[in-house]
Each structure stands twice: as C-alpha cells, then as structure tokens.
Short mmCIF file of C-alpha atoms and ligand atoms in Angstrom, two decimals:
data_model
loop_
_atom_site.label_atom_id
_atom_site.label_comp_id
_atom_site.label_asym_id
_atom_site.label_seq_id
_atom_site.Cartn_x
_atom_site.Cartn_y
_atom_site.Cartn_z
CA MET H 1 0.00 0.00 0.00
CA THR H 2 1.33 3.42 -0.83
CA ASP H 3 0.30 6.51 1.08
CA VAL H 4 2.26 9.17 -0.81
CA ALA H 5 1.75 9.59 -4.56
CA VAL H 6 4.58 11.15 -6.53
CA LEU H 7 4.62 12.28 -10.13
CA GLY H 8 8.23 12.06 -11.30
CA ILE H 9 9.22 14.04 -14.41
CA ALA H 10 12.37 13.01 -16.23
CA SER H 11 13.76 13.22 -19.75
CA GLU H 12 15.57 9.86 -19.40
CA ILE H 13 14.78 6.62 -17.60
CA PHE H 14 16.79 3.40 -17.48
CA PRO H 15 16.43 0.95 -19.20
CA LEU H 16 14.45 2.75 -21.93
CA ILE H 17 16.66 5.74 -22.62
CA LYS H 18 19.92 6.77 -20.96
CA THR H 19 22.76 9.22 -21.41
CA GLY H 20 23.82 9.56 -17.78
CA GLY H 21 23.18 9.11 -14.08
CA LEU H 22 19.78 10.85 -14.28
CA ALA H 23 18.38 7.83 -16.13
CA ASP H 24 19.73 5.47 -13.47
CA VAL H 25 18.08 7.46 -10.69
CA ALA H 26 14.75 7.83 -12.48
CA GLY H 27 14.78 4.09 -13.23
CA ALA H 28 15.86 2.78 -9.82
CA LEU H 29 14.36 5.11 -7.23
CA PRO H 30 10.66 4.15 -7.79
CA ALA H 31 11.21 0.50 -6.83
CA ALA H 32 13.14 1.47 -3.70
CA LEU H 33 10.43 3.99 -2.74
CA ALA H 34 7.60 1.52 -3.39
CA LYS H 35 8.97 -0.68 -0.59
CA ILE H 36 8.44 2.12 1.93
CA GLY H 37 5.03 3.42 1.02
CA VAL H 38 5.73 5.90 -1.79
CA GLY H 39 4.22 5.28 -5.22
CA VAL H 40 5.94 6.94 -8.15
CA THR H 41 4.55 7.38 -11.65
CA THR H 42 7.08 8.93 -14.00
CA LEU H 43 6.27 11.20 -16.92
CA VAL H 44 8.72 10.77 -19.82
CA PRO H 45 8.83 11.92 -23.45
CA GLY H 46 7.70 9.34 -26.00
CA TYR H 47 10.99 8.80 -27.80
CA PRO H 48 10.88 5.76 -30.13
CA SER H 49 12.67 3.51 -27.61
CA VAL H 50 10.22 4.51 -24.87
CA LEU H 51 7.12 3.85 -26.97
CA ALA H 52 8.59 0.55 -28.15
CA GLY H 53 9.20 -0.58 -24.57
CA LEU H 54 5.78 0.36 -23.21
CA ASP H 55 3.40 -2.43 -22.13
CA GLY H 56 -0.38 -2.06 -22.15
CA ALA H 57 -0.38 1.59 -23.17
CA GLU H 58 -3.74 3.29 -22.56
CA PRO H 59 -4.41 6.84 -23.73
CA VAL H 60 -5.48 8.98 -20.76
CA HIS H 61 -5.53 12.39 -22.39
CA HIS H 62 -5.41 14.12 -25.76
CA PHE H 63 -3.92 17.56 -26.47
CA PRO H 64 -5.11 18.98 -29.83
CA ASP H 65 -2.05 21.20 -29.96
CA LEU H 66 0.99 20.66 -27.75
CA PHE H 67 3.64 23.09 -28.96
CA GLY H 68 2.95 22.62 -32.65
CA GLY H 69 1.09 19.35 -33.03
CA PRO H 70 -1.39 16.91 -31.50
CA ALA H 71 -0.28 14.73 -28.60
CA ARG H 72 -1.56 11.99 -26.37
CA VAL H 73 -0.60 11.01 -22.86
CA LEU H 74 -0.30 7.24 -22.57
CA SER H 75 -0.36 5.33 -19.32
CA GLY H 76 1.57 2.07 -19.21
CA ARG H 77 4.34 0.04 -17.66
CA ALA H 78 7.85 -0.86 -18.70
CA ALA H 79 10.55 -2.74 -16.80
CA GLY H 80 8.47 -2.62 -13.63
CA LEU H 81 8.02 1.16 -13.84
CA ASP H 82 4.68 3.01 -13.86
CA LEU H 83 4.93 5.48 -16.71
CA LEU H 84 3.01 8.30 -18.31
CA VAL H 85 4.39 8.87 -21.78
CA ILE H 86 3.91 11.89 -24.03
CA ASP H 87 3.19 10.51 -27.49
CA ALA H 88 3.92 13.61 -29.58
CA PRO H 89 5.52 12.57 -32.87
CA HIS H 90 6.31 16.16 -33.90
CA LEU H 91 8.51 16.50 -30.80
CA TYR H 92 9.94 13.09 -30.01
CA ALA H 93 9.60 10.67 -32.97
CA ARG H 94 13.14 11.05 -34.25
CA VAL H 95 16.46 9.31 -34.05
CA GLY H 96 19.54 11.33 -33.26
CA ASN H 97 23.20 10.63 -33.36
CA PRO H 98 24.13 8.50 -31.51
CA PRO H 99 20.64 6.90 -31.58
CA GLY H 100 20.52 6.56 -27.78
CA ASN H 101 20.91 10.29 -27.22
CA PRO H 102 17.58 12.16 -27.23
CA TYR H 103 19.06 15.65 -27.18
CA VAL H 104 21.27 15.64 -30.25
CA GLY H 105 20.35 15.54 -33.94
CA PRO H 106 22.08 13.76 -36.83
CA ASP H 107 24.57 16.61 -37.20
CA GLY H 108 25.80 16.06 -33.64
CA ARG H 109 24.27 19.34 -32.45
CA ASP H 110 21.36 19.87 -30.07
CA TRP H 111 17.97 19.59 -31.79
CA PRO H 112 17.03 23.19 -32.67
CA ASP H 113 13.63 22.88 -30.98
CA ASN H 114 14.85 21.43 -27.66
CA ALA H 115 13.31 24.37 -25.77
CA ARG H 116 9.89 23.45 -27.15
CA ARG H 117 10.44 19.69 -26.70
CA PHE H 118 11.20 20.05 -23.00
CA ALA H 119 8.75 22.89 -22.37
CA ALA H 120 6.17 20.34 -23.52
CA LEU H 121 7.46 17.87 -20.93
CA GLY H 122 7.07 20.57 -18.29
CA ALA H 123 3.64 21.69 -19.47
CA VAL H 124 2.21 18.17 -19.46
CA GLY H 125 3.85 17.56 -16.07
CA ALA H 126 2.18 20.66 -14.65
CA ALA H 127 -1.22 19.73 -16.09
CA LEU H 128 -0.95 16.25 -14.56
CA GLY H 129 0.36 17.73 -11.33
CA VAL H 130 -2.74 19.84 -10.72
CA GLY H 131 -5.06 16.99 -11.68
CA GLU H 132 -6.33 18.74 -14.82
CA VAL H 133 -5.66 15.75 -17.03
CA GLY H 134 -5.02 12.04 -16.75
CA GLY H 135 -7.13 11.54 -13.64
CA ILE H 136 -4.22 11.51 -11.24
CA ALA H 137 -3.71 13.90 -8.36
CA PRO H 138 -0.21 13.52 -7.01
CA ASP H 139 0.77 14.72 -3.54
CA ILE H 140 4.24 15.59 -4.84
CA VAL H 141 5.66 16.58 -8.22
CA HIS H 142 9.34 15.65 -8.39
CA ALA H 143 11.10 17.14 -11.42
CA HIS H 144 14.62 16.14 -12.47
CA ASP H 145 17.18 18.38 -14.17
CA TRP H 146 16.70 21.29 -16.55
CA GLN H 147 14.57 19.35 -19.02
CA ALA H 148 11.82 19.15 -16.38
CA GLY H 149 12.46 22.57 -14.85
CA LEU H 150 9.65 24.46 -16.58
CA ALA H 151 7.07 22.15 -14.96
CA LEU H 152 7.65 24.10 -11.77
CA ALA H 153 7.31 27.45 -13.54
CA TYR H 154 3.99 26.38 -15.08
CA LEU H 155 2.78 25.05 -11.70
CA HIS H 156 3.73 28.37 -10.13
CA GLN H 157 1.73 30.28 -12.76
CA HIS H 158 -1.21 27.96 -12.28
CA GLY H 159 -1.15 28.49 -8.53
CA ARG H 160 -1.11 32.27 -8.98
CA ARG H 161 -4.02 32.19 -11.38
CA HIS H 162 -6.26 29.76 -9.55
CA GLY H 163 -5.04 29.78 -5.96
CA THR H 164 -6.05 26.13 -5.70
CA MET H 165 -4.36 23.52 -3.55
CA MET H 166 -1.17 22.61 -5.34
CA PRO H 167 1.03 19.54 -5.03
CA GLY H 168 4.29 19.88 -3.12
CA THR H 169 7.23 20.29 -5.47
CA VAL H 170 10.76 18.91 -5.41
CA PHE H 171 13.47 19.65 -7.96
CA THR H 172 16.60 17.50 -8.17
CA ALA H 173 19.67 18.92 -9.90
CA HIS H 174 21.86 16.05 -11.09
CA ASN H 175 24.51 18.33 -12.60
CA LEU H 176 24.41 22.14 -12.63
CA ALA H 177 26.62 22.18 -15.73
CA PHE H 178 23.55 21.39 -17.83
CA GLN H 179 21.27 24.42 -17.66
CA GLY H 180 18.95 24.61 -20.66
CA ASN H 181 19.53 28.32 -21.38
CA TYR H 182 17.59 29.80 -24.31
CA SER H 183 16.76 33.12 -25.89
CA PRO H 184 14.15 35.13 -23.95
CA SER H 185 12.39 35.68 -27.27
CA LEU H 186 10.88 32.21 -26.71
CA LEU H 187 9.06 33.32 -23.57
CA ALA H 188 5.63 33.91 -25.14
CA GLU H 189 5.85 30.85 -27.38
CA LEU H 190 6.54 28.73 -24.31
CA GLY H 191 3.53 30.19 -22.55
CA LEU H 192 5.35 32.14 -19.88
CA PRO H 193 4.32 35.68 -18.93
CA GLY H 194 6.79 38.53 -19.34
CA SER H 195 6.85 38.93 -15.57
CA ALA H 196 8.53 35.51 -15.26
CA PHE H 197 11.60 36.92 -17.00
CA ALA H 198 13.03 38.47 -13.85
CA ILE H 199 15.78 37.91 -11.34
CA ASP H 200 13.36 36.02 -9.07
CA GLY H 201 12.06 34.06 -12.07
CA VAL H 202 13.62 32.31 -15.05
CA GLU H 203 16.05 35.08 -16.10
CA PHE H 204 19.70 33.97 -15.95
CA TYR H 205 22.30 36.41 -17.29
CA GLY H 206 20.00 37.47 -20.12
CA TYR H 207 18.83 33.95 -20.94
CA LEU H 208 15.66 32.05 -20.16
CA SER H 209 16.99 29.20 -18.03
CA PHE H 210 15.02 25.99 -17.56
CA LEU H 211 17.36 24.95 -14.74
CA LYS H 212 16.73 28.21 -12.93
CA ALA H 213 12.97 27.65 -13.15
CA GLY H 214 13.43 24.43 -11.19
CA LEU H 215 15.75 26.02 -8.64
CA VAL H 216 13.53 29.09 -8.10
CA TYR H 217 10.04 27.61 -8.00
CA ALA H 218 10.51 24.26 -6.22
CA ASP H 219 9.44 23.93 -2.59
CA ARG H 220 12.50 21.76 -2.01
CA ILE H 221 15.73 21.45 -3.98
CA THR H 222 17.88 18.38 -3.77
CA THR H 223 21.10 17.44 -5.42
CA VAL H 224 22.87 14.13 -5.45
CA SER H 225 25.36 14.38 -2.58
CA PRO H 226 25.72 16.44 0.59
CA THR H 227 29.13 17.75 -0.46
CA TYR H 228 27.89 18.86 -3.90
CA ALA H 229 24.95 20.55 -2.12
CA ALA H 230 27.53 22.59 -0.20
CA GLU H 231 29.88 23.18 -3.17
CA ILE H 232 27.14 24.64 -5.36
CA ARG H 233 26.58 27.41 -2.83
CA THR H 234 30.09 28.72 -3.57
CA PRO H 235 31.21 30.83 -6.55
CA ASP H 236 33.63 28.04 -7.57
CA GLY H 237 30.97 25.32 -7.69
CA GLY H 238 27.73 27.15 -8.34
CA MET H 239 27.98 27.61 -12.12
CA GLY H 240 26.39 31.03 -11.69
CA PHE H 241 23.61 29.80 -9.39
CA ASP H 242 25.52 30.06 -6.09
CA GLY H 243 23.80 33.28 -5.00
CA LEU H 244 20.35 31.81 -5.58
CA LEU H 245 21.35 28.58 -3.84
CA ARG H 246 22.74 30.46 -0.84
CA ALA H 247 19.44 32.31 -0.62
CA ARG H 248 17.56 28.99 -0.79
CA ALA H 249 19.99 27.04 1.44
CA ALA H 250 17.23 26.26 3.95
CA VAL H 251 15.37 24.15 1.37
CA LEU H 252 18.46 22.65 -0.33
CA SER H 253 19.82 19.25 0.63
CA GLY H 254 21.99 16.50 -0.79
CA ILE H 255 20.86 12.89 -1.08
CA LEU H 256 23.32 10.37 -2.50
CA ASN H 257 22.45 8.06 -5.36
CA GLY H 258 22.58 4.31 -5.01
CA ILE H 259 23.22 1.61 -7.59
CA ASP H 260 21.15 -1.37 -8.63
CA GLU H 261 22.66 -4.18 -6.59
CA THR H 262 21.24 -6.85 -8.86
CA VAL H 263 22.82 -5.37 -12.01
CA TRP H 264 26.09 -4.75 -10.16
CA ASP H 265 26.79 -7.92 -8.18
CA PRO H 266 30.15 -9.67 -8.54
CA ALA H 267 28.67 -12.82 -6.99
CA THR H 268 26.20 -13.29 -9.86
CA ASP H 269 27.56 -11.15 -12.73
CA ALA H 270 27.32 -13.19 -15.94
CA GLN H 271 29.46 -10.68 -17.87
CA ILE H 272 32.67 -11.37 -15.95
CA GLU H 273 35.10 -14.29 -16.11
CA ALA H 274 34.80 -15.44 -12.48
CA ARG H 275 32.23 -14.62 -9.84
CA TYR H 276 33.46 -13.65 -6.36
CA SER H 277 32.50 -11.97 -3.11
CA ALA H 278 34.11 -10.24 -0.12
CA THR H 279 34.73 -13.64 1.45
CA ARG H 280 35.89 -15.29 -1.80
CA LEU H 281 38.23 -12.61 -3.08
CA GLY H 282 40.84 -15.09 -4.31
CA ARG H 283 38.73 -15.77 -7.38
CA ARG H 284 38.94 -12.14 -8.43
CA SER H 285 42.42 -12.61 -9.93
CA ALA H 286 40.93 -14.61 -12.84
CA ASN H 287 39.06 -11.46 -13.85
CA LYS H 288 42.24 -9.44 -13.83
CA SER H 289 44.12 -11.84 -16.08
CA ALA H 290 41.12 -12.18 -18.39
CA LEU H 291 40.88 -8.40 -18.67
CA GLN H 292 44.59 -8.01 -19.29
CA ALA H 293 44.45 -10.67 -22.00
CA LYS H 294 41.33 -9.23 -23.63
CA LEU H 295 42.79 -5.73 -23.83
CA GLY H 296 46.27 -6.79 -24.94
CA LEU H 297 47.91 -5.85 -21.65
CA THR H 298 50.76 -7.95 -20.29
CA VAL H 299 49.19 -10.62 -18.09
CA ALA H 300 50.98 -9.68 -14.89
CA PRO H 301 49.28 -10.33 -11.52
CA GLU H 302 51.82 -8.17 -9.68
CA ALA H 303 51.30 -5.02 -11.80
CA LEU H 304 48.83 -2.53 -10.27
CA LEU H 305 46.07 -2.33 -12.89
CA LEU H 306 44.25 1.01 -12.88
CA GLY H 307 40.86 1.24 -14.60
CA VAL H 308 38.92 4.20 -15.97
CA ILE H 309 35.25 4.05 -17.08
CA SER H 310 34.11 7.52 -17.90
CA ARG H 311 32.87 10.21 -20.19
CA ILE H 312 36.12 11.73 -21.42
CA THR H 313 35.53 15.39 -20.65
CA TRP H 314 37.14 18.26 -18.77
CA GLN H 315 34.79 17.62 -15.83
CA LYS H 316 36.31 14.19 -15.33
CA GLY H 317 39.91 15.50 -15.05
CA LEU H 318 41.28 12.86 -17.39
CA ASP H 319 43.72 15.36 -18.91
CA LEU H 320 45.52 15.21 -15.55
CA LEU H 321 45.71 11.42 -15.76
CA LEU H 322 47.01 11.57 -19.34
CA ALA H 323 49.74 13.99 -18.26
CA GLU H 324 50.60 11.77 -15.32
CA LEU H 325 50.78 8.61 -17.40
CA PRO H 326 54.57 8.45 -17.94
CA ARG H 327 55.27 8.64 -14.20
CA LEU H 328 52.55 6.12 -13.44
CA LEU H 329 54.00 3.64 -15.93
CA GLY H 330 57.43 4.28 -14.42
CA LEU H 331 56.04 2.94 -11.14
CA GLY H 332 55.09 -0.30 -12.92
CA ALA H 333 51.33 0.30 -13.13
CA GLN H 334 49.05 -0.51 -16.07
CA LEU H 335 46.03 1.44 -17.33
CA ALA H 336 42.78 0.15 -18.89
CA LEU H 337 40.54 2.99 -20.07
CA LEU H 338 37.00 2.79 -21.45
CA GLY H 339 35.12 5.89 -22.49
CA SER H 340 34.26 8.47 -25.07
CA GLY H 341 34.00 12.21 -25.27
CA GLU H 342 36.35 15.00 -26.24
CA ARG H 343 38.28 14.15 -29.38
CA ALA H 344 41.66 15.56 -28.32
CA LEU H 345 41.68 13.55 -25.10
CA GLU H 346 40.45 10.39 -26.82
CA ASP H 347 43.32 10.78 -29.30
CA GLY H 348 45.78 11.39 -26.45
CA PHE H 349 44.88 8.13 -24.74
CA ALA H 350 44.86 6.23 -28.03
CA ALA H 351 48.36 7.55 -28.76
CA ALA H 352 49.51 6.52 -25.28
CA ALA H 353 48.17 3.02 -25.87
CA ALA H 354 50.07 2.83 -29.17
CA ALA H 355 53.25 4.11 -27.51
CA HIS H 356 53.04 1.68 -24.56
CA PRO H 357 51.76 -1.65 -25.86
CA GLY H 358 51.03 -4.13 -23.10
CA ARG H 359 50.85 -1.37 -20.50
CA VAL H 360 48.12 1.02 -21.64
CA ALA H 361 44.83 -0.08 -23.25
CA CYS H 362 42.28 2.35 -24.55
CA ALA H 363 38.76 1.36 -25.65
CA ILE H 364 36.87 4.29 -27.12
CA GLY H 365 33.11 3.83 -27.05
CA TYR H 366 30.30 2.73 -24.76
CA ASP H 367 30.44 -0.92 -23.66
CA GLU H 368 28.41 -2.19 -20.69
CA ALA H 369 30.09 -5.60 -20.61
CA LEU H 370 33.59 -4.15 -20.66
CA ALA H 371 32.58 -1.73 -17.89
CA HIS H 372 31.68 -4.75 -15.73
CA GLN H 373 34.91 -6.52 -16.68
CA ILE H 374 37.02 -3.50 -15.74
CA GLN H 375 35.24 -3.18 -12.39
CA ALA H 376 35.89 -6.87 -11.72
CA GLY H 377 39.44 -6.98 -13.05
CA ALA H 378 41.11 -3.66 -12.28
CA ASP H 379 42.77 -3.26 -8.90
CA ALA H 380 41.76 0.37 -8.62
CA VAL H 381 39.45 2.75 -10.51
CA VAL H 382 40.68 6.31 -11.00
CA MET H 383 38.33 9.34 -11.00
CA PRO H 384 40.23 12.65 -10.94
CA SER H 385 37.01 14.65 -11.46
CA ARG H 386 37.14 18.43 -11.16
CA PHE H 387 33.57 18.22 -9.92
CA GLU H 388 31.30 15.23 -9.47
CA PRO H 389 27.72 15.72 -8.25
CA CYS H 390 27.50 12.10 -7.09
CA GLY H 391 29.33 9.68 -9.34
CA LEU H 392 28.14 6.13 -9.90
CA THR H 393 31.35 4.58 -11.17
CA GLN H 394 32.98 4.69 -7.73
CA LEU H 395 29.91 3.07 -6.18
CA CYS H 396 30.22 0.17 -8.62
CA ALA H 397 33.97 0.07 -7.94
CA LEU H 398 33.37 -0.23 -4.19
CA ARG H 399 30.96 -3.10 -4.76
CA TYR H 400 33.45 -4.89 -7.03
CA GLY H 401 36.46 -4.37 -4.75
CA ALA H 402 38.31 -2.12 -7.22
CA LEU H 403 39.57 0.56 -4.85
CA PRO H 404 38.41 4.01 -5.97
CA VAL H 405 41.21 6.57 -6.30
CA VAL H 406 39.23 9.79 -6.39
CA ALA H 407 39.34 13.55 -6.21
CA ARG H 408 37.85 14.74 -2.91
CA VAL H 409 34.91 16.54 -4.52
CA GLY H 410 31.12 16.16 -4.49
CA GLY H 411 29.81 12.65 -4.13
CA LEU H 412 33.31 11.20 -4.36
CA ALA H 413 34.11 12.89 -1.03
CA ASP H 414 30.94 11.42 0.50
CA THR H 415 31.24 7.80 -0.61
CA VAL H 416 34.93 6.84 -0.40
CA ILE H 417 36.80 6.62 2.91
CA ASP H 418 40.40 7.67 2.38
CA ALA H 419 42.83 5.00 3.58
CA ASN H 420 44.97 7.47 5.47
CA GLU H 421 46.95 6.52 8.58
CA ALA H 422 44.04 7.22 10.92
CA ALA H 423 41.65 5.14 8.84
CA LEU H 424 44.13 2.27 8.56
CA ALA H 425 44.70 2.33 12.32
CA ALA H 426 40.93 2.21 12.85
CA GLY H 427 40.52 -0.64 10.35
CA THR H 428 38.48 1.48 7.94
CA GLY H 429 39.32 2.93 4.53
CA SER H 430 37.83 1.96 1.19
CA GLY H 431 39.93 3.90 -1.32
CA VAL H 432 42.20 6.88 -1.79
CA GLN H 433 41.21 10.55 -2.00
CA PHE H 434 43.18 13.58 -3.07
CA ALA H 435 42.72 17.35 -3.06
CA PRO H 436 43.10 19.81 -4.61
CA VAL H 437 42.53 18.41 -8.08
CA THR H 438 45.98 18.91 -9.61
CA GLN H 439 48.38 16.64 -11.40
CA GLU H 440 50.77 16.76 -8.43
CA MET H 441 48.11 15.64 -5.98
CA LEU H 442 46.95 12.92 -8.38
CA ALA H 443 50.58 11.77 -8.59
CA ALA H 444 50.80 11.66 -4.80
CA ALA H 445 47.54 9.68 -4.61
CA ILE H 446 48.78 7.13 -7.13
CA GLN H 447 52.03 6.81 -5.23
CA ARG H 448 50.09 6.22 -2.01
CA THR H 449 47.92 3.65 -3.80
CA MET H 450 51.10 1.90 -4.93
CA GLY H 451 52.32 1.83 -1.31
CA LEU H 452 49.09 0.15 -0.22
CA TRP H 453 49.32 -2.29 -3.15
CA ASP H 454 52.73 -3.33 -1.86
CA GLU H 455 51.09 -4.52 1.39
CA PRO H 456 48.78 -7.34 0.24
CA ALA H 457 47.13 -7.88 3.63
CA THR H 458 46.24 -4.18 3.89
CA TRP H 459 44.98 -4.14 0.31
CA ARG H 460 42.72 -7.13 1.00
CA ARG H 461 41.28 -5.46 4.05
CA LEU H 462 40.53 -2.30 2.07
CA GLN H 463 38.89 -4.37 -0.65
CA ARG H 464 36.66 -6.06 1.92
CA ASN H 465 35.76 -2.70 3.47
CA ALA H 466 34.91 -1.39 0.01
CA MET H 467 32.75 -4.40 -0.86
CA ARG H 468 30.84 -4.13 2.43
CA THR H 469 29.93 -0.48 1.85
CA ASP H 470 26.18 0.02 1.51
CA VAL H 471 25.80 1.43 -2.01
CA SER H 472 22.16 0.37 -2.37
CA TRP H 473 19.12 2.62 -2.78
CA ARG H 474 17.84 1.78 0.73
CA ARG H 475 19.22 4.80 2.54
CA PRO H 476 18.67 7.28 -0.30
CA ALA H 477 15.05 6.10 -0.65
CA ALA H 478 14.48 6.61 3.09
CA ARG H 479 15.88 10.14 2.78
CA TYR H 480 13.62 11.04 -0.18
CA THR H 481 10.64 9.64 1.70
CA ALA H 482 11.47 11.72 4.76
CA LEU H 483 11.77 14.78 2.55
CA TYR H 484 8.38 14.15 0.87
CA ARG H 485 6.67 13.54 4.21
CA ALA H 486 8.18 16.63 5.82
CA LEU H 487 7.05 18.74 2.87
CA LEU H 488 3.51 17.36 3.03
CA ALA H 489 3.34 17.84 6.79
CA GLU H 490 4.47 21.45 6.41
CA ARG H 491 1.83 22.12 3.75
CA ALA H 492 -0.92 20.55 5.84
CA HIS H 493 -0.51 23.36 8.39
P1 LIG E 1 28.19 10.82 -15.42
O1 LIG E 1 26.72 10.64 -15.18
O2 LIG E 1 28.72 12.19 -15.07
O3 LIG E 1 28.64 10.39 -16.78
P2 LIG E 1 28.48 8.82 -13.32
O4 LIG E 1 29.70 8.21 -12.67
O5 LIG E 1 27.47 9.42 -12.43
O6 LIG E 1 28.99 9.87 -14.41
O7 LIG E 1 27.72 7.70 -14.18
C1 LIG E 1 28.30 7.13 -15.30
C2 LIG E 1 27.73 5.74 -15.50
O8 LIG E 1 27.90 5.37 -16.87
C3 LIG E 1 28.47 4.69 -14.68
O9 LIG E 1 27.56 3.67 -14.34
C4 LIG E 1 29.55 4.19 -15.65
O10 LIG E 1 29.95 2.87 -15.39
C5 LIG E 1 28.82 4.29 -16.97
N1 LIG E 1 29.72 4.56 -18.10
C6 LIG E 1 30.38 5.70 -18.37
N2 LIG E 1 31.08 5.59 -19.52
C7 LIG E 1 30.87 4.34 -19.98
C8 LIG E 1 31.32 3.61 -21.15
N3 LIG E 1 32.12 4.16 -22.04
N4 LIG E 1 30.88 2.36 -21.31
C9 LIG E 1 30.06 1.79 -20.40
N5 LIG E 1 29.60 2.41 -19.29
C10 LIG E 1 30.00 3.68 -19.09
#
C-alpha cells in the first residue's frame, strides 16, 4: 500500500533511454520507494525507444495542440516502472546521433527545438500535477534536471491564477553544468508571462533558463550528494547559481544516489570471467588476467592495474591522468581505459596506448560488458574529477572491490573513505582521495595507492571494506521519503 503519490518528471529513464546518471536514478528510485510506502509514476517523453518498450499503453488524455502538433498522454508500464508517456511525434519521434541520445540531432548538435520539446514535458507535467488531465492527483511533483524545470514554472503560474491547492514540489539537480539556457524571445511561445523573465524568475544572465525555473520555483531542492549541495553554494561550484542557492539554502539538501545491486553484483555477474564476493576474493584474480588478456595488456598479476570508465571530458579531469601517465607507468602500473567524449583527449589516450603496448589499453566507445569486466578486473578505478555531483562509477567500484582513487569533490568525497593513517589504524578505509585536483596531488595519490598495493594484507582489508559499503538505494530512498513527508506535513498546516 502506498500513502504518498509522486509524479516524477524526467527526460531519461533506465532501461528505456539513458545518457547519464539521471536515467539510473529515475529508473531505480521508484522501486526502492515503493517498498516504503511511496508510489511513483514517471512522466517521460515518448521517444521511439520509450514507446517501443511500453506495455499495455492506454491513452489517458489528448492535447489537440501541444507546442505545434497533437499529442496523447499514454499510461503504461515498462521494466516494472509506472509510466506516463507523451506521445507527440512532432517532438519526439526522431532518431539522433548516436541513436541513444535524445538531445542531439544527426549533425551532432542539439535539436534546434529542444526548448519546445522540453517545455512540452514541463507543461504536461504541470497539467498532470494539478489533476487537470489524466485523472491523477499527485501529492508531490518531483522534477529532475533542466529538461523538467519548466514544470515548476507552469505550476507556479497555475497556482497564482487559480489559488487552488497545489502539489508539493521537489526539484533535483543532477549536474548544474547542464542548464537549458535559451533566448528570452521564446518566452511567449513557451507560454510564460513577461513577468517571469526576472531575477526572481527564469532570467539567468540574459537567458531564459530551464534549470533556474526548477531552482527558483521548487518547494525543495535536492542534489545528489551532501558535499555537492555545499559546493554549489560557492562561486567556484555554483555555475552562476551560487547566489540563488545560498538564498535557498534552507530548502536545499543532498541525497546520495545508489546503484542497482542486482545489475552490479560480482557474486552473480554473468558478464565477468569469475564470480566472487568479499569472502571469496581469491577468485577475483581470474578477472584481472582475463581483462589483461582481452585488452592486450601484459598478463601480470603483480602489476597494479588502474581502470577508468568515464565520459572523457574536462569535468572528469582525465587530462591530468594523461599527463601523469609516464610517471605512473614508471612505477610499474598498467592502465585500462573505457570511455568516449572529447576528441583531443580520446586521441591522447589512443596515442599513449600505441606508444606503450602491453601497458596502456584504450577502448573508445560505450560498452556495458567491458565496464563490468574492468570493475571486476582492475585493482583500482581512478576518478580525478574536477567536480562530481554524485558519481556512480565509484559506487560500482566499491561493490566490485576495485579501490576508488578519487578527487575529494562532491559525491566522491561522500562515498569513499580515504585509507589514510588514521583510517588504517581504525581498520576502515575503502579507497584513496586527493585534493586539490591537480596533477601533483593525483601523482601523490597514485604513489600512495602503490604503497598500499605493496602490502597485500592491507589491500585485501581495504577491498573487503569497500565491498561491504552500503551502495544500495535503501538509505537514499528513506531520505527522499522523509523529505516528501516533511514537505507534506508542512503544507498541511
Ligand atoms: P556521469 O553521469 O557524469 O557520466 P556517473 O559516474 O554518475 O557519471 O555515471 C556514469 C555511469 O555510466 C556509470 O555507471 C559508468 O559505469 C557508466 N559509463 C560511463 N562511460 C561508460 C562507457 N564508455 N561504457 C560503459 N559504461 C559507461
């Protein structure tokens, strides 16, 4: 039985459509919340892969004209999720490049009508939120990232016009780097009054910002780790929103993401060479040698094998790792990298692999199976991120006993326990952290990791600590539930 009804609004949801962590959260949180009395129905755009995956779709509403064409709202289920899907071919029936990315057209640039496409998501979300359509009346509307931000602006306008009882609203920012900023000339077309284009509205340095709409109009703002929630209130981390977020600090909090423990389970993972657990760690070595062999690395059990699974972008700090590579190889380490992103960095790693055969391997692309194999086979996973709202890769690494070597930022700071002297003396520690995010500090962290690697008993203990870390959705789901309930209790008064 559920006693709180939530309408989620998201532009991606795993397993139907995914470009990043947002999809994982939208796809995993509902099941974790259902266990503790919160029912989530998620509104998503009807991209081809979403419509194809929908079971038992029933139309619940028809819009004669939704931003330039007719649209239906379909109710259905997919992969255990309760969904409302906007079937609007003029907005969503298209295949971009790469096909799994809903934001980018065949020319590799954002679709020119993205403002309209995601205003439509917000407008339908707001109409559902106030019970005008679809026959649902949620207690809470929970919008994710800039693509859903306008839902809260439309709800705000609706509340001003009608003064009716409104649902409580929550906005989660998964990464403030993605803002959805557009020309203010779109204001009228998107159905927003001129008065909304103001400092306490959607205006952001002369642009109409979808992200700002979410941050301004939500009753509660969350982001995906406590440390990121603090960082974004500073000029260095706020991406221009720090002043607003300082002003709204009382309603801003950080709730970590979890990972799906059934997808990421080294004891049952069919994609890896040998299954293992915290108590059967000896078997893990077969994964290392299989990975080394598969990637053309020298099969050497004694070499510290560092893994990277990442978007290859400035955010992820991989330029620092590339610069540090010669010294790292001088220490006898190996590197296995999987990822894609900025061309110059991709080329840099590919050149390093060509220059150091047997010691550096570079797989450019997206490969779920190889991601699992690196988690199971690498000794450590490196994440020198300049900022990291939460980070999922280190959570998987903890679960697979690949010690995370991470920058002490955002969610990385909140999920990895640095194996410093105090932690080692106390028997804790699950990885290595460094700060500030510079090449020198990364070098020092890798050197420290090498020192730990040279003490096999210590390394084992750290691996066990890592694998026993709770990276599930249980605690995050309890925190979201507490947030929803507190918001509803406040509004009942
Ligand atoms: P972000 O969302 O900023 O890209 P996260 O660490 O939050 O970073 O989530 C990234 C997720 O995508 C992780 O689960 C990671 O394993 C996965 N991933 C990233 N790059 C690849 C890749 N090239 N192939 C397979 N999985 C990848």
